[in-house]
Amino acid sequence: MREPAFWYRPRSPNSYLLSPLGALYGAIAARRMARNGFDAGIPVICVGNYHVGGAGKTPTVLALAKLLRELGETPVVLSRGYGGRLHGPVMVDRERHTAADIGDEPLMMVRDVPVAVARDRLDGVALAKSQGATVILMDDGFQNPLLLKDASLIVIDSARGLGNGKVFPAGPLRAPLQAQLARTDALVLIGDGHAADDVAAKISARDKPVLRARLKPDAAAVAQLFGKRVLAFAGIGDPERFFRSLAACGIEVARARPFADHHMFSRGELAALAAEARREQLILVTTEKDLARLRGRDGVPDSVVPFAVQLEFGDPAKLKQLISDHLYKARERRFSSR
C-alpha cells in the first residue's frame, strides 16, 4: 500500500476520524510489547523503526553486519521475508530463490551476510544457530515480543520524521511513542534533516545514544549516470528520497515513477517503463531493492541500472563501542544466570 498523505500533515479530518481506531490499536500494541520474550541463547540485535514504511533499515542491517564481522562475530540476519511465499525456516540462496519466494530485502542482503527467513522467529533462531551464528541481527520485529532483544536500534529518516505522531491507522506509528521509546537502546537518524529532532531529544533525555548516518551512493553508479538524463522508478517506502538522492549526485531525473513499497511489477508495467525510456532517450534506473525484486522475472529490461548506496555513520567509533558494550552485557547476563 502507499502511505496516506494525511499521515504527514499536522492536521487532517481523516486522522481525527481514525483516532479511536488508532487508540485501540495502540493500546493492544503497547500491551503486546510489554511481554517477556524468549531468550535465543546468543545476542540478538534488532534494527527496527517506530513507524510503518521505509526509513533505511536494510542499509543499517548491512552496516551492522560488516561491523560485527570486524569484531570477530558471525552474524546471521533473521527476517520474516515480507512479500515472499515461503514461511521457512530457510536460509536464503540467491541461486535458488527469488523475491517471490523470500521477499526482496533478504535477497538483497544475502550478497553480504547469511539470511534466515522464517515467519516463526523461534524457528529462525534455531536455523541461524545451526549455521554457526554468534549474533542474530533482526531485520524489523521491534514491536514483536516473541524474542528477547539485547539491543534495539531504531532508524528514522531525519527529513520525514514520524509524520503526525499518531498510531496506525490515524498515523504511521506502529505503537504509542512512549511505549516504543522505553524499549529503545539507540536511535539512528539518517540524513541531515531536522524532522526527528524532537524524538532525538527524548532519546537523549533517557541517556540513550543518538547516532547520525548518511546514505552514500556508490561511486561507480554515480560515475555511470552523472550528467545523464534518467527515468527513475522505485517501489520502496519513500521513493521521493531515492529521486532526491539521484538529483543530488548530478543526475538529471527527467521522469520519476513512484510505486508502493514492495510493489511487484507486472510485465505490462515493465514494458511501459522501457517504452517510455526509449521514447524519451532516457536511462532506466532503480534501487538495488527493486532490482532484487525483478531478478528472475520475465520482461525485465536489460538496460536497467541499479543505484547502490551504503550507510556511513558520522561517528563509527561510537557505534562500535555501543555494539561492543551490548554484546558484552548480553553474554555477561547469560553467563551469570547459569
mmCIF file of N, CA, C and O in Angstrom, residues 118-172:
data_model
loop_
_atom_site.group_PDB
_atom_site.id
_atom_site.type_symbol
_atom_site.label_atom_id
_atom_site.label_comp_id
_atom_site.label_asym_id
_atom_site.label_seq_id
_atom_site.Cartn_x
_atom_site.Cartn_y
_atom_site.Cartn_z
ATOM 1 N N ALA A 118 12.073 -16.719 8.237
ATOM 2 C CA ALA A 118 11.140 -17.554 8.999
ATOM 3 C C ALA A 118 10.000 -16.688 9.503
ATOM 4 O O ALA A 118 10.235 -15.646 10.122
ATOM 5 N N ARG A 119 8.768 -17.103 9.224
ATOM 6 C CA ARG A 119 7.617 -16.399 9.799
ATOM 7 C C ARG A 119 7.584 -16.603 11.313
ATOM 8 O O ARG A 119 7.229 -15.697 12.053
ATOM 9 N N ASP A 120 7.948 -17.816 11.752
ATOM 10 C CA ASP A 120 8.082 -18.092 13.180
ATOM 11 C C ASP A 120 9.522 -17.781 13.566
ATOM 12 O O ASP A 120 10.452 -18.496 13.192
ATOM 13 N N ARG A 121 9.717 -16.720 14.330
ATOM 14 C CA ARG A 121 11.073 -16.256 14.620
ATOM 15 C C ARG A 121 11.861 -17.254 15.476
ATOM 16 O O ARG A 121 13.094 -17.299 15.392
ATOM 17 N N LEU A 122 11.178 -18.051 16.284
ATOM 18 C CA LEU A 122 11.894 -19.051 17.076
ATOM 19 C C LEU A 122 12.500 -20.117 16.168
ATOM 20 O O LEU A 122 13.625 -20.582 16.400
ATOM 21 N N ASP A 123 11.769 -20.533 15.145
ATOM 22 C CA ASP A 123 12.328 -21.463 14.162
ATOM 23 C C ASP A 123 13.522 -20.826 13.452
ATOM 24 O O ASP A 123 14.515 -21.485 13.145
ATOM 25 N N GLY A 124 13.420 -19.517 13.176
ATOM 26 C CA GLY A 124 14.510 -18.809 12.527
ATOM 27 C C GLY A 124 15.758 -18.754 13.384
ATOM 28 O O GLY A 124 16.882 -18.870 12.891
ATOM 29 N N VAL A 125 15.576 -18.595 14.698
ATOM 30 C CA VAL A 125 16.702 -18.591 15.631
ATOM 31 C C VAL A 125 17.427 -19.927 15.593
ATOM 32 O O VAL A 125 18.663 -19.998 15.515
ATOM 33 N N ALA A 126 16.666 -21.018 15.653
ATOM 34 C CA ALA A 126 17.271 -22.357 15.627
ATOM 35 C C ALA A 126 18.068 -22.567 14.346
ATOM 36 O O ALA A 126 19.177 -23.112 14.374
ATOM 37 N N LEU A 127 17.506 -22.121 13.210
ATOM 38 C CA LEU A 127 18.202 -22.282 11.937
ATOM 39 C C LEU A 127 19.477 -21.445 11.917
ATOM 40 O O LEU A 127 20.536 -21.913 11.480
ATOM 41 N N ALA A 128 19.395 -20.197 12.384
ATOM 42 C CA ALA A 128 20.570 -19.323 12.393
ATOM 43 C C ALA A 128 21.685 -19.910 13.257
ATOM 44 O O ALA A 128 22.864 -19.903 12.876
ATOM 45 N N LYS A 129 21.325 -20.439 14.405
ATOM 46 C CA LYS A 129 22.336 -21.025 15.295
ATOM 47 C C LYS A 129 22.952 -22.278 14.676
ATOM 48 O O LYS A 129 24.146 -22.553 14.864
ATOM 49 N N SER A 130 22.151 -23.020 13.915
ATOM 50 C CA SER A 130 22.689 -24.207 13.248
ATOM 51 C C SER A 130 23.705 -23.848 12.175
ATOM 52 O O SER A 130 24.519 -24.683 11.778
ATOM 53 N N GLN A 131 23.667 -22.591 11.706
ATOM 54 C CA GLN A 131 24.607 -22.111 10.696
ATOM 55 C C GLN A 131 25.845 -21.470 11.331
ATOM 56 O O GLN A 131 26.665 -20.875 10.629
ATOM 57 N N GLY A 132 25.954 -21.575 12.661
ATOM 58 C CA GLY A 132 27.123 -21.050 13.352
ATOM 59 C C GLY A 132 27.018 -19.600 13.761
ATOM 60 O O GLY A 132 28.038 -18.970 14.084
ATOM 61 N N ALA A 133 25.819 -19.046 13.795
ATOM 62 C CA ALA A 133 25.652 -17.644 14.177
ATOM 63 C C ALA A 133 26.101 -17.420 15.617
ATOM 64 O O ALA A 133 25.755 -18.187 16.520
ATOM 65 N N THR A 134 26.872 -16.343 15.825
ATOM 66 C CA THR A 134 27.204 -15.916 17.181
ATOM 67 C C THR A 134 26.361 -14.716 17.599
ATOM 68 O O THR A 134 26.271 -14.406 18.786
ATOM 69 N N VAL A 135 25.775 -14.044 16.601
ATOM 70 C CA VAL A 135 24.880 -12.913 16.833
ATOM 71 C C VAL A 135 23.751 -12.979 15.822
ATOM 72 O O VAL A 135 23.993 -13.264 14.638
ATOM 73 N N ILE A 136 22.528 -12.735 16.278
ATOM 74 C CA ILE A 136 21.395 -12.644 15.367
ATOM 75 C C ILE A 136 21.060 -11.174 15.148
ATOM 76 O O ILE A 136 20.893 -10.418 16.106
ATOM 77 N N LEU A 137 20.982 -10.784 13.886
ATOM 78 C CA LEU A 137 20.580 -9.431 13.505
ATOM 79 C C LEU A 137 19.141 -9.493 13.028
ATOM 80 O O LEU A 137 18.854 -10.047 11.962
ATOM 81 N N MET A 138 18.227 -8.950 13.810
ATOM 82 C CA MET A 138 16.823 -8.961 13.419
ATOM 83 C C MET A 138 16.535 -7.789 12.482
ATOM 84 O O MET A 138 16.744 -6.626 12.847
ATOM 85 N N ASP A 139 16.067 -8.102 11.291
ATOM 86 C CA ASP A 139 15.622 -7.076 10.356
ATOM 87 C C ASP A 139 14.142 -6.828 10.620
ATOM 88 O O ASP A 139 13.298 -7.608 10.201
ATOM 89 N N ASP A 140 13.846 -5.750 11.349
ATOM 90 C CA ASP A 140 12.491 -5.424 11.783
ATOM 91 C C ASP A 140 12.106 -6.323 12.971
ATOM 92 O O ASP A 140 12.906 -7.113 13.445
ATOM 93 N N GLY A 141 10.894 -6.205 13.443
ATOM 94 C CA GLY A 141 10.436 -7.008 14.570
ATOM 95 C C GLY A 141 10.583 -6.332 15.917
ATOM 96 O O GLY A 141 10.453 -6.988 16.956
ATOM 97 N N PHE A 142 10.838 -5.021 15.923
ATOM 98 C CA PHE A 142 10.996 -4.295 17.187
ATOM 99 C C PHE A 142 9.750 -4.407 18.053
ATOM 100 O O PHE A 142 9.837 -4.563 19.273
ATOM 101 N N GLN A 143 8.565 -4.325 17.439
ATOM 102 C CA GLN A 143 7.317 -4.365 18.203
ATOM 103 C C GLN A 143 6.881 -5.794 18.539
ATOM 104 O O GLN A 143 5.941 -5.986 19.297
ATOM 105 N N ASN A 144 7.557 -6.789 17.949
ATOM 106 C CA ASN A 144 7.192 -8.186 18.190
ATOM 107 C C ASN A 144 7.875 -8.670 19.469
ATOM 108 O O ASN A 144 9.101 -8.619 19.582
ATOM 109 N N PRO A 145 7.113 -9.154 20.459
ATOM 110 C CA PRO A 145 7.696 -9.511 21.757
ATOM 111 C C PRO A 145 8.250 -10.930 21.835
ATOM 112 O O PRO A 145 8.774 -11.323 22.881
ATOM 113 N N LEU A 146 8.160 -11.706 20.764
ATOM 114 C CA LEU A 146 8.476 -13.126 20.848
ATOM 115 C C LEU A 146 9.918 -13.376 21.273
ATOM 116 O O LEU A 146 10.201 -14.269 22.066
ATOM 117 N N LEU A 147 10.863 -12.578 20.738
ATOM 118 C CA LEU A 147 12.272 -12.762 21.042
ATOM 119 C C LEU A 147 12.775 -11.673 21.985
ATOM 120 O O LEU A 147 12.452 -10.499 21.808
ATOM 121 N N LEU A 148 13.587 -12.055 22.939
ATOM 122 C CA LEU A 148 14.260 -11.095 23.797
ATOM 123 C C LEU A 148 15.347 -10.398 22.984
ATOM 124 O O LEU A 148 16.182 -11.057 22.356
ATOM 125 N N LYS A 149 15.327 -9.059 22.983
ATOM 126 C CA LYS A 149 16.341 -8.299 22.257
ATOM 127 C C LYS A 149 17.384 -7.780 23.249
ATOM 128 O O LYS A 149 17.042 -7.194 24.267
ATOM 129 N N ASP A 150 18.647 -7.978 22.910
ATOM 130 C CA ASP A 150 19.718 -7.455 23.749
ATOM 131 C C ASP A 150 20.026 -6.007 23.414
ATOM 132 O O ASP A 150 20.585 -5.286 24.243
ATOM 133 N N ALA A 151 19.672 -5.578 22.210
ATOM 134 C CA ALA A 151 19.806 -4.175 21.820
ATOM 135 C C ALA A 151 18.831 -3.900 20.691
ATOM 136 O O ALA A 151 18.687 -4.714 19.771
ATOM 137 N N SER A 152 18.159 -2.758 20.771
ATOM 138 C CA SER A 152 17.229 -2.343 19.714
ATOM 139 C C SER A 152 17.661 -0.979 19.193
ATOM 140 O O SER A 152 17.649 0.006 19.944
ATOM 141 N N LEU A 153 18.047 -0.935 17.922
ATOM 142 C CA LEU A 153 18.428 0.306 17.260
ATOM 143 C C LEU A 153 17.277 0.724 16.356
ATOM 144 O O LEU A 153 16.844 -0.049 15.491
ATOM 145 N N ILE A 154 16.792 1.944 16.557
ATOM 146 C CA ILE A 154 15.641 2.427 15.814
ATOM 147 C C ILE A 154 16.108 3.420 14.749
ATOM 148 O O ILE A 154 16.848 4.357 15.040
ATOM 149 N N VAL A 155 15.639 3.201 13.528
ATOM 150 C CA VAL A 155 16.058 4.014 12.387
ATOM 151 C C VAL A 155 14.942 4.987 12.017
ATOM 152 O O VAL A 155 13.776 4.595 11.889
ATOM 153 N N ILE A 156 15.309 6.256 11.836
ATOM 154 C CA ILE A 156 14.354 7.273 11.403
ATOM 155 C C ILE A 156 14.987 8.099 10.289
ATOM 156 O O ILE A 156 16.158 8.478 10.383
ATOM 157 N N ASP A 157 14.223 8.366 9.253
ATOM 158 C CA ASP A 157 14.640 9.293 8.202
ATOM 159 C C ASP A 157 14.495 10.705 8.775
ATOM 160 O O ASP A 157 13.387 11.141 9.096
ATOM 161 N N SER A 158 15.618 11.417 8.893
ATOM 162 C CA SER A 158 15.589 12.716 9.562
ATOM 163 C C SER A 158 14.816 13.774 8.783
ATOM 164 O O SER A 158 14.429 14.799 9.342
ATOM 165 N N ALA A 159 14.575 13.546 7.502
ATOM 166 C CA ALA A 159 13.808 14.511 6.702
ATOM 167 C C ALA A 159 12.308 14.296 6.832
ATOM 168 O O ALA A 159 11.526 15.235 6.664
ATOM 169 N N ARG A 160 11.896 13.063 7.147
ATOM 170 C CA ARG A 160 10.471 12.751 7.236
ATOM 171 C C ARG A 160 9.977 12.718 8.671
ATOM 172 O O ARG A 160 8.828 13.056 8.955
ATOM 173 N N GLY A 161 10.807 12.273 9.570
ATOM 174 C CA GLY A 161 10.389 12.152 10.959
ATOM 175 C C GLY A 161 9.291 11.120 11.137
ATOM 176 O O GLY A 161 9.255 10.105 10.429
ATOM 177 N N LEU A 162 8.386 11.396 12.053
ATOM 178 C CA LEU A 162 7.304 10.461 12.378
ATOM 179 C C LEU A 162 5.937 10.978 11.954
ATOM 180 O O LEU A 162 4.912 10.559 12.486
ATOM 181 N N GLY A 163 5.921 11.894 11.013
ATOM 182 C CA GLY A 163 4.646 12.376 10.498
ATOM 183 C C GLY A 163 3.832 13.073 11.570
ATOM 184 O O GLY A 163 4.353 13.864 12.357
ATOM 185 N N ASN A 164 2.535 12.740 11.624
ATOM 186 C CA ASN A 164 1.653 13.413 12.586
ATOM 187 C C ASN A 164 1.767 12.846 14.002
ATOM 188 O O ASN A 164 1.085 13.307 14.922
ATOM 189 N N GLY A 165 2.610 11.811 14.170
ATOM 190 C CA GLY A 165 2.843 11.259 15.508
ATOM 191 C C GLY A 165 1.724 10.400 16.048
ATOM 192 O O GLY A 165 1.735 10.032 17.223
ATOM 193 N N LYS A 166 0.748 10.045 15.200
ATOM 194 C CA LYS A 166 -0.390 9.239 15.653
ATOM 195 C C LYS A 166 -0.187 7.768 15.280
ATOM 196 O O LYS A 166 0.569 7.426 14.372
ATOM 197 N N VAL A 167 -0.914 6.922 15.995
ATOM 198 C CA VAL A 167 -0.800 5.482 15.797
ATOM 199 C C VAL A 167 -1.698 5.042 14.636
ATOM 200 O O VAL A 167 -2.796 5.574 14.428
ATOM 201 N N PHE A 168 -1.213 4.065 13.890
ATOM 202 C CA PHE A 168 -1.939 3.469 12.774
ATOM 203 C C PHE A 168 -3.372 3.076 13.196
ATOM 204 O O PHE A 168 -3.550 2.542 14.283
ATOM 205 N N PRO A 169 -4.390 3.339 12.379
ATOM 206 C CA PRO A 169 -4.359 3.903 11.029
ATOM 207 C C PRO A 169 -4.477 5.426 10.967
ATOM 208 O O PRO A 169 -4.496 5.988 9.894
ATOM 209 N N ALA A 170 -4.532 6.092 12.130
ATOM 210 C CA ALA A 170 -4.629 7.550 12.133
ATOM 211 C C ALA A 170 -3.312 8.204 11.741
ATOM 212 O O ALA A 170 -3.284 9.359 11.308
ATOM 213 N N GLY A 171 -2.220 7.476 11.896
ATOM 214 C CA GLY A 171 -0.889 7.963 11.559
ATOM 215 C C GLY A 171 0.037 6.793 11.297
ATOM 216 O O GLY A 171 -0.395 5.639 11.256
ATOM 217 N N PRO A 172 1.326 7.051 11.146
ATOM 218 C CA PRO A 172 2.245 5.976 10.747
ATOM 219 C C PRO A 172 2.826 5.154 11.894
ATOM 220 O O PRO A 172 3.481 4.141 11.638
#
